[in-house]
Coordinates of C-alpha atoms in Angstrom, one line a residue:
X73 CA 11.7 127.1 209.5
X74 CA 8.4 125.5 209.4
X75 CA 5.4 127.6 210.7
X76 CA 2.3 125.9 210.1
X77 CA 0.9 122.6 210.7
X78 CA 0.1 122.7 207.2
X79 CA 3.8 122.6 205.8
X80 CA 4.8 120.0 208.3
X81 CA 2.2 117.5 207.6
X82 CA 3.5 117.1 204.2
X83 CA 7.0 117.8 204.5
X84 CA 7.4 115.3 207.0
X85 CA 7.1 112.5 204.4
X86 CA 9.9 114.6 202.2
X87 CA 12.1 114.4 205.2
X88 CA 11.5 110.7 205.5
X89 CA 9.6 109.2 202.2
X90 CA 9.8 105.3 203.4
X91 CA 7.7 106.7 206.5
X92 CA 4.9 107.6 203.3
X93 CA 4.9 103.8 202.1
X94 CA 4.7 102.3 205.8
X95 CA 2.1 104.2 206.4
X96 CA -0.2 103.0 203.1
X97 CA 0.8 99.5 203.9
X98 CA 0.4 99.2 207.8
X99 CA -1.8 102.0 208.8
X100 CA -4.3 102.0 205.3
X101 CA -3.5 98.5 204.3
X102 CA -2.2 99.0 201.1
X103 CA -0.3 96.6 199.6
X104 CA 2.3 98.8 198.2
X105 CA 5.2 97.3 196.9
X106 CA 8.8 98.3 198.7
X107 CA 10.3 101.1 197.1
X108 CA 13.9 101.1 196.0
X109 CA 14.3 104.5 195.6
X110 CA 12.5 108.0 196.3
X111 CA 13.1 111.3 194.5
X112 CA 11.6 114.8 195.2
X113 CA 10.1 116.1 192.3
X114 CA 8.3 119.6 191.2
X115 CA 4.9 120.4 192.8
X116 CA 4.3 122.8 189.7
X117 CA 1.3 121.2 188.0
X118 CA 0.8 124.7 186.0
X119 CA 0.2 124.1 182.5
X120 CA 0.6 126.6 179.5
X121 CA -2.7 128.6 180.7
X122 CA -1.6 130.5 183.5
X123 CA -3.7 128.7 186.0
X124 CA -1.5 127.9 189.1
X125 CA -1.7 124.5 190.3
X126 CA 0.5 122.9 192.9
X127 CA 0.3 120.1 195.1
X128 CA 2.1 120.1 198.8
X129 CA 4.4 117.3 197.9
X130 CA 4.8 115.0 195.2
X131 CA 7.1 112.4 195.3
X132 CA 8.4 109.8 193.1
X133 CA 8.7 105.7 194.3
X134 CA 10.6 103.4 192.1
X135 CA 9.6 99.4 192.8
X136 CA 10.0 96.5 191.3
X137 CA 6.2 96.4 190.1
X138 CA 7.0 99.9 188.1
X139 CA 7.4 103.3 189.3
X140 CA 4.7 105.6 191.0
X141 CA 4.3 109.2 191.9
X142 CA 2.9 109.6 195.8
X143 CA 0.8 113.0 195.5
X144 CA 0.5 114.4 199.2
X145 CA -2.0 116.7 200.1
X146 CA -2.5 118.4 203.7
X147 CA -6.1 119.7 204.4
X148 CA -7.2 121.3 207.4
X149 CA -10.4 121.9 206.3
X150 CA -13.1 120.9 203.9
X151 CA -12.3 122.9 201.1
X152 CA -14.8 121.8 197.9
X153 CA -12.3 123.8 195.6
X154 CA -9.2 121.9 196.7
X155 CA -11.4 118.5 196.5
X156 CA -12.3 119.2 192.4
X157 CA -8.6 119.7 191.9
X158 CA -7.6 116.8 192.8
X159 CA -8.9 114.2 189.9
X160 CA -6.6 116.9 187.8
X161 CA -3.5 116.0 189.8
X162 CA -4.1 112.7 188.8
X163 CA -5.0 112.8 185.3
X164 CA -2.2 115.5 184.5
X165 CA 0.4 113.1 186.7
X166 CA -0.5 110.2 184.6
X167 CA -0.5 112.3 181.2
X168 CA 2.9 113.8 181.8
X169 CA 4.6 110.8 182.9
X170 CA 3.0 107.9 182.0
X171 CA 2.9 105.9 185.6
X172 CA 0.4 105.5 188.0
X173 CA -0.1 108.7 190.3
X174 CA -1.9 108.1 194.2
X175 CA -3.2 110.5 196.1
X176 CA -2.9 110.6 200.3
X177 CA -4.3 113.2 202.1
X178 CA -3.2 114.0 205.6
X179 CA -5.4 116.1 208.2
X180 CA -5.4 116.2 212.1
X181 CA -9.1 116.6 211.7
X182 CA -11.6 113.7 212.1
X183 CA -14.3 114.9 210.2
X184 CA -12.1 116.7 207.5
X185 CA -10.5 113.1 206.9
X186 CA -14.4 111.2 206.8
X187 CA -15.0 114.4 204.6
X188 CA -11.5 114.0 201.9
X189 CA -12.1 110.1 201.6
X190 CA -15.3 110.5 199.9
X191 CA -14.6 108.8 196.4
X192 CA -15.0 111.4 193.8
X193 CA -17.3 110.5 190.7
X194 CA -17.0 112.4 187.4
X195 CA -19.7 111.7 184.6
X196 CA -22.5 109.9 184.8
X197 CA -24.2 109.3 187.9
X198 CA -24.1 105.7 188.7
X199 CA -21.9 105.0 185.7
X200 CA -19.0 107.8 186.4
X201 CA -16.1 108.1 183.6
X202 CA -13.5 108.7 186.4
X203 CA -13.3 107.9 190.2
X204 CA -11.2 109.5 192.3
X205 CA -10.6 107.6 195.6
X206 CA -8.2 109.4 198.2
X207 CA -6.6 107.9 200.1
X208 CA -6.7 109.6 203.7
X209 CA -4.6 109.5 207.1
X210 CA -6.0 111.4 209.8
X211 CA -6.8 110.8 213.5
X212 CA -8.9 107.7 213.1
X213 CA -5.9 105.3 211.7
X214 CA -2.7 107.0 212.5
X215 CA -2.1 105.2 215.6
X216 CA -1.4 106.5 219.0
X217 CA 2.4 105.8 219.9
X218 CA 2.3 106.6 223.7
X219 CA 5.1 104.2 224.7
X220 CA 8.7 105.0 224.2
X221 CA 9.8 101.1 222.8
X222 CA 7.6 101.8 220.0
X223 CA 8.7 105.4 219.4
X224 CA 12.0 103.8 219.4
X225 CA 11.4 101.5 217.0
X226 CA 9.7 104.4 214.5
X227 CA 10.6 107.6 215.5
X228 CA 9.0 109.2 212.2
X229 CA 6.0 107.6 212.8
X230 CA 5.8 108.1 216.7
X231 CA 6.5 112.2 215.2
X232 CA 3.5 111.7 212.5
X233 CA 1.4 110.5 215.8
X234 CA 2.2 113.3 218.2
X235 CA 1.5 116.0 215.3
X236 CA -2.3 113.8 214.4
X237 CA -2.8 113.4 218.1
X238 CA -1.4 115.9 219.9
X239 CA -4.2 117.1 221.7
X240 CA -6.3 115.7 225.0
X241 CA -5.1 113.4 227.9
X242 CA -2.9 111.4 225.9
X243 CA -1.0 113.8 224.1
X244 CA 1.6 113.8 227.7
X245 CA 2.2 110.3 227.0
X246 CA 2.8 110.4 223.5
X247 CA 5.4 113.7 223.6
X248 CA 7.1 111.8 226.3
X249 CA 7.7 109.0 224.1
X250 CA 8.3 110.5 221.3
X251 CA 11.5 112.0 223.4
X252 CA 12.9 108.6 223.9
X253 CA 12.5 108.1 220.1
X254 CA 14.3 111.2 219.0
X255 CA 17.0 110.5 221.3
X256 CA 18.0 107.6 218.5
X257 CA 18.4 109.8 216.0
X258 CA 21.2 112.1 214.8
X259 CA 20.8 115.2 215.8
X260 CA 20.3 117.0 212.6
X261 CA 17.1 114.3 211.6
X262 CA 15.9 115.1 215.3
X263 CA 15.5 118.7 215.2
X264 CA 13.6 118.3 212.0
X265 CA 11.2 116.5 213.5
X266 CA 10.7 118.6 217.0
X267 CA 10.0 121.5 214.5
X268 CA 7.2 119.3 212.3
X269 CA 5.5 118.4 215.7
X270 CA 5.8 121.7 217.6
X271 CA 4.1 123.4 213.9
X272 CA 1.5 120.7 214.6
X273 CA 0.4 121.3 218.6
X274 CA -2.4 123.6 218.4
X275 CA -3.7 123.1 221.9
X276 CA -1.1 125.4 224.1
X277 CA -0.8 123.0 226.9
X278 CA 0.4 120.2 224.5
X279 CA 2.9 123.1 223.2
X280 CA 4.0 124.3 226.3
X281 CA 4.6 120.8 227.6
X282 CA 6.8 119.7 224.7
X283 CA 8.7 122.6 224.9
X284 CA 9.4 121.9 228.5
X285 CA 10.4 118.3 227.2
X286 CA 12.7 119.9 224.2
X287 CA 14.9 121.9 227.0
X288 CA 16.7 119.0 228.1
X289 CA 17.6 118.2 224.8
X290 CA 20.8 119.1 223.5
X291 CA 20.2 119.3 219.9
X292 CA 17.3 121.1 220.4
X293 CA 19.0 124.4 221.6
X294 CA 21.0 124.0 218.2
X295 CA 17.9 124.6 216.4
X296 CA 16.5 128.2 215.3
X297 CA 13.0 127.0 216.9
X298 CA 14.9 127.1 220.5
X299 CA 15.4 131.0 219.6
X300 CA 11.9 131.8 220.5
X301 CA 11.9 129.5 223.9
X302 CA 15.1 131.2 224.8
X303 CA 13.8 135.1 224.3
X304 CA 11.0 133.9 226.3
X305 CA 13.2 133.0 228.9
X306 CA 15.7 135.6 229.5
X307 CA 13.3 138.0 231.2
X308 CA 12.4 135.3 233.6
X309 CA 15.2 134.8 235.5
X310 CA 17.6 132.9 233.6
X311 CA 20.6 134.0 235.6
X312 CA 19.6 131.9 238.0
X313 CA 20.8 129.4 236.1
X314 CA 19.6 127.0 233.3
X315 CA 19.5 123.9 235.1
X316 CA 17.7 125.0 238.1
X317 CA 15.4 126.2 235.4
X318 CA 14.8 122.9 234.0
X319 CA 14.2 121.3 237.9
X320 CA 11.9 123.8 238.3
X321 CA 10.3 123.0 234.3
X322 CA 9.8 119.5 234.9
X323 CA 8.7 119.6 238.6
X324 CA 5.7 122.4 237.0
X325 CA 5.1 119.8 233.8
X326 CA 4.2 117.0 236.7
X327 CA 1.8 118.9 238.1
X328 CA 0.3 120.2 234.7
X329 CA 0.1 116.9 233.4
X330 CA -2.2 115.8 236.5
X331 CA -4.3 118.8 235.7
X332 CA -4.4 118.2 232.5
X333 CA -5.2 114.6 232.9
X334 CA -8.3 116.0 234.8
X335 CA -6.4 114.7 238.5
X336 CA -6.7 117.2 241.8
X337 CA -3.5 117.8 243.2
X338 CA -3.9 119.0 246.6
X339 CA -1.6 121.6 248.2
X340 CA 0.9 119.1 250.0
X341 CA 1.6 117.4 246.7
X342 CA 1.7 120.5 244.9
X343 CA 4.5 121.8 247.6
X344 CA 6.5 118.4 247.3
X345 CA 7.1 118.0 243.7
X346 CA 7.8 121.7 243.5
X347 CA 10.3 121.7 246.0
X348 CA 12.0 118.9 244.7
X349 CA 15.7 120.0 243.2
X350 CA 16.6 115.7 242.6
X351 CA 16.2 115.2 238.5
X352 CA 16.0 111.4 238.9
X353 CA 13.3 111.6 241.3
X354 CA 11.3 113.9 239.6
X355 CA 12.1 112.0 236.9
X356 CA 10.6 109.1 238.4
X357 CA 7.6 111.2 239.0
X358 CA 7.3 112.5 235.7
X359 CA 7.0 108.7 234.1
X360 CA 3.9 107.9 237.1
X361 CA 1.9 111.0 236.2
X362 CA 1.1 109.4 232.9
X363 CA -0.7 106.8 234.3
X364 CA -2.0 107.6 238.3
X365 CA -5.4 107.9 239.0
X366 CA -4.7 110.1 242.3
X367 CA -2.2 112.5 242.8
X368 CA -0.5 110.7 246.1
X369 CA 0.4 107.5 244.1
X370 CA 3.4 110.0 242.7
X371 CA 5.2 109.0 245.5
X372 CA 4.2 105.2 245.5
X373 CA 7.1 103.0 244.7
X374 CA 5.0 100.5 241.6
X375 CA 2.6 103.0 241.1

């Protein structure tokens, strides 16, 4: 089980490596050639000195243009030591196996990815023997996927976004439409990808509220992450019944979600979404509190 955002920024692109190459070429631009085939390969970088070295995930892309090795490194900090390592990566990559190696780094951190795309310059200055330039995806080029036809269309990529963005007044938009995205996948590929993105929400109210969103999920109370929800659970009520539970769950994410989006919800629209036991309609209510700018247009047919 994945327990940091660390692991699950890289080992997203092990679960899906195509979503690493349409991510240089659509998000960064690079005109990397279509891979034909992917294979893991060891992170172990450690030489005969007993130096340990290892990268987070190193992957290996076979194209028609020649065969490259995708080096993916997760950084959730500035970290100078981690930065001189990585023109070793490269040069050992290239030494071992005799094809080109490229480095992406990955961070949900603005000024960690401004910081990690700073070319690196060994030798002289102004004349360097070896430039390093990362290559860097981060909050200021993953894109925001906060409707559910494009999570749909990209449900690994709509997952990438919700773990970069998750945080603020759009995260409630993108977790919802990340749910219609998942919905297209088997269930077993799903679950991966509610555990990378649930590793990922630091900000509790995200967390919470895509937990909320998980419990309607089938496939989601399959997976060991659904364990911890549960325990949580049982000592609330849950005799009650589990789908009263979740009337009640999404009727208190409506009203969070206007909070959170910074809206007042006075008392009497407090009291009606609450007391709501129809699904559809809160449903209905659910999809408008993404976008109202006052609390009554809930209940405003076009709103």
């Amino acid at each position: 089980m994945v327990s940091s955002s660390h692991e699950a920024l890289h080992r997203i692109f092990q679960k899906d490596p195509a979503l690493l190459t349409r991510t240089l070429q659509r998000v960064l631009h690079v005109p990397f050639p279509e891979p034909r085939e992917f294979a893991a390969m060891n992170v172990d970088l450690t030489e005969i000195e007993p130096v340990e070295r290892r990268v987070d995930t190193l992957l290996r892309a076979e194209t028609d243009e020649g065969t490259y090795l995708l080096v993916v490194e997760s950084q959730g900090k500035k970290d100078e030591d981690k930065r001189r390592s990585w023109p070793y990566y490269l040069s050992y990559l290239y030494a071992k196996y005799r094809c080109d190696p490229v480095l992406i780094v990955i961070t949900q951190n603005a000024a960690t990815a401004r910081w990690a795309g700073e070319p690196i310059h060994l030798g002289v200055r102004g004349c360097p023997s070896l430039t390093v330039r990362p290559l860097v995806l981060g909050p200021d080029n993953v894109p925001v996927i906060a409707d559910a036809w494009t999570a749909k269309k990209d449900p690994a990529l709509a997952a990438l976004s919700a773990m970069t963005h998750g945080r603020g007044v759009q995260a409630a938009a993108i977790l919802e439409s990340l749910v219609a995205g998942l919905k297209s996948l088997d269930a077993d590929s799903a679950a991966v990808f509610v555990q990378f993105v649930d590793s990922c929400l630091v900000d509790p109210r995200a967390r919470k509220l895509w937990r909320d969103l998980m419990t309607e999920m089938q496939y989601f109370w399959r997976h060991p992450l659904a364990e911890q929800t549960r325990e949580e659970g049982r000592e609330e009520g849950r005799e009650e019944g589990r789908e009263q539970g979740r009337i009640l769950g999404r009727a208190e994410m409506i009203i969070e979600v206007l909070e959170w989006r910074g809206i007042p919800v006075p008392d009497r629209v407090r009291e009606r979404v609450t007391s709501c036991m129809d699904r559809a309609q809160l449903k209905i209510w659910g999809e408008r509190a993404l976008h109202v700018t006052e609390a009554e247009d809930l209940f405003r047919a076009g709103a």
